[in-house]
PDB file of C-alpha atoms in Angstrom:
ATOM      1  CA  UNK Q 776     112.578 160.199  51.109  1.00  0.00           C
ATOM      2  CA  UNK Q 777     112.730 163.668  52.138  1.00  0.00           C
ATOM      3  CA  UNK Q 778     112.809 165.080  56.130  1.00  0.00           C
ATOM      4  CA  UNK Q 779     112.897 168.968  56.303  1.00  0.00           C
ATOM      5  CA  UNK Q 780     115.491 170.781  58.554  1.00  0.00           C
ATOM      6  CA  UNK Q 781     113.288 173.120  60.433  1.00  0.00           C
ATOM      7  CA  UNK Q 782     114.281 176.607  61.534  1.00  0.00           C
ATOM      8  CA  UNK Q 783     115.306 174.585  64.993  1.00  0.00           C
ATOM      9  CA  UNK Q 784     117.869 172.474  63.325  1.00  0.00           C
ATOM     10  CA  UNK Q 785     115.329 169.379  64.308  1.00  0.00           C
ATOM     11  CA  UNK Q 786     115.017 167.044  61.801  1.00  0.00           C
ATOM     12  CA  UNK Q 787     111.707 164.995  61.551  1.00  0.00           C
ATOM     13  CA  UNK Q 788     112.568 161.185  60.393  1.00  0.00           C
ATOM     14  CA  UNK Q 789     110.252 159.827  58.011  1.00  0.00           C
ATOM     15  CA  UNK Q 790     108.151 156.839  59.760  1.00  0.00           C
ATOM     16  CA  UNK Q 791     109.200 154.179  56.988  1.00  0.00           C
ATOM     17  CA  UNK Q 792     112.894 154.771  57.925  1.00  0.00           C
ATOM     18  CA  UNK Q 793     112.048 154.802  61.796  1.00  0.00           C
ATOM     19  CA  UNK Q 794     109.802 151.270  61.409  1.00  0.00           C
ATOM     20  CA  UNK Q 795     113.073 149.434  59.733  1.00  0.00           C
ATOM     21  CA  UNK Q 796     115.140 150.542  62.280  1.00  0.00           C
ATOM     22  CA  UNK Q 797     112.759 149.376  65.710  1.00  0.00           C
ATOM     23  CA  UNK Q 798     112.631 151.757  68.718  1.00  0.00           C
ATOM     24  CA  UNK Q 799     115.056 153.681  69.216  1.00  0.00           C
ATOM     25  CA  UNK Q 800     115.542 157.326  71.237  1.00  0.00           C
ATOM     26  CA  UNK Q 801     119.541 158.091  70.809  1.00  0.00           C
ATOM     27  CA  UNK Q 802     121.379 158.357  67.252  1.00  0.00           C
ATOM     28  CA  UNK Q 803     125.018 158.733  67.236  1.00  0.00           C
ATOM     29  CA  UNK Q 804     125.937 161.396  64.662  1.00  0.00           C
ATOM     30  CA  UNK Q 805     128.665 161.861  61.838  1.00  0.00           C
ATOM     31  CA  UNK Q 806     129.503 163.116  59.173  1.00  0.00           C
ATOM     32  CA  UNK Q 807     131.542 161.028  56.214  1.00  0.00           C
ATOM     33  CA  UNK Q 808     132.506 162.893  52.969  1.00  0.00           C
ATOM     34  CA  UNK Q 809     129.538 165.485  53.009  1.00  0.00           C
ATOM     35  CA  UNK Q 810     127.062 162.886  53.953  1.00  0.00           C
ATOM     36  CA  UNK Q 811     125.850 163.025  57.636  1.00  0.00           C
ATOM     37  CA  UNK Q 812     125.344 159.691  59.032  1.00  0.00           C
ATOM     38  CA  UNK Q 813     122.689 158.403  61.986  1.00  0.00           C
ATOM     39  CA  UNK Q 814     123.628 155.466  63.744  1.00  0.00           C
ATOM     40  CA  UNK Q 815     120.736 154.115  65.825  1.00  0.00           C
ATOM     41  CA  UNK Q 816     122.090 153.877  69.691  1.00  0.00           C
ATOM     42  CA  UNK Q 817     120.359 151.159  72.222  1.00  0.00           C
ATOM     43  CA  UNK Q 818     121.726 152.869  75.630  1.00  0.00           C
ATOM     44  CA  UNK Q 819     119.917 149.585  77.554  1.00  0.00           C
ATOM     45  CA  UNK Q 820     122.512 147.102  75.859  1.00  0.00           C
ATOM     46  CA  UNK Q 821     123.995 147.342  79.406  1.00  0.00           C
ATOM     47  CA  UNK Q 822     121.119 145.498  81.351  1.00  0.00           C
ATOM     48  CA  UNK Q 823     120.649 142.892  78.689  1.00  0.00           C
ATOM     49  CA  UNK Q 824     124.213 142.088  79.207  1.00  0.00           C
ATOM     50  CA  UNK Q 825     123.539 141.666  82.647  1.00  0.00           C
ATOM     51  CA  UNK Q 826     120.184 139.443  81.960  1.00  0.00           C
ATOM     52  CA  UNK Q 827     122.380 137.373  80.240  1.00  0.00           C
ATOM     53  CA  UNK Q 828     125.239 136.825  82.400  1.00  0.00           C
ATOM     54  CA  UNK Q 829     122.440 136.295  84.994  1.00  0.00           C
ATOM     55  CA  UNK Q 830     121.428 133.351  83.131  1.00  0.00           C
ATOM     56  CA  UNK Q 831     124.535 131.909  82.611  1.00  0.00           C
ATOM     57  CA  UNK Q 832     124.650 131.818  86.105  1.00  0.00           C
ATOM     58  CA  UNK Q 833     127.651 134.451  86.249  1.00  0.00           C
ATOM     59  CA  UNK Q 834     128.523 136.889  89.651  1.00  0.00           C
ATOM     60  CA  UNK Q 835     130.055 139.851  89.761  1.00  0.00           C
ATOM     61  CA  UNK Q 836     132.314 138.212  91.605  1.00  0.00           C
ATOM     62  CA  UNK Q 837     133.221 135.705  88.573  1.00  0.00           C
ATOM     63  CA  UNK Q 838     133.471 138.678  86.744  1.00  0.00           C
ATOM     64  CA  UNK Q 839     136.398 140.322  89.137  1.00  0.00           C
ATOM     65  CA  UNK Q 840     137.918 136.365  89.283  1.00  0.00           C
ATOM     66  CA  UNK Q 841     138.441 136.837  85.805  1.00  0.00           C
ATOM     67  CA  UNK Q 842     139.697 140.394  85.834  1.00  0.00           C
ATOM     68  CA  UNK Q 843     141.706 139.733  88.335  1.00  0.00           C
ATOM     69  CA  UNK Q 844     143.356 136.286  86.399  1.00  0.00           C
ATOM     70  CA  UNK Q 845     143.727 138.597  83.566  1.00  0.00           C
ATOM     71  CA  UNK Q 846     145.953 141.221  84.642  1.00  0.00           C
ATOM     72  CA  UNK Q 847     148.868 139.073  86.321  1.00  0.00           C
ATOM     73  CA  UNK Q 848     149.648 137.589  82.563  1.00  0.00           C
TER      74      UNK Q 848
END
């Protein structure tokens, strides 16, 4: 597939890439060995790591327990 580098240096990602990929805003960008390389970024992984802790039924202060236990080894 071809996407066109306008006069803007935007680039306009061709739908079929963007529906195998799900919704995503950021891309983290590189280049490797001429290539340049997106790399979809998902800046709300933060809260579903909190949903989940939530559900495992762990605090903040669990967290700070274990922080805490950590650092006198």
């Amino acid at each position: 597939m071809l996407a066109k580098l306008t006069s803007k240096n935007q680039l306009t990602l061709p739908k079929a890439i963007l529906q195998q990929i799900g919704e995503v805003t950021y891309f983290d960008v590189q280049t490797d060995d001429g290539k340049i390389v997106l790399t979809p970024v998902r800046l709300n992984a933060g809260e579903k790591v909190r949903q989940k802790l939530q559900s495992l039924g762990i605090t903040e202060s669990d967290i700070e327990d274990a922080i805490a236990f950590s650092r006198k080894g």
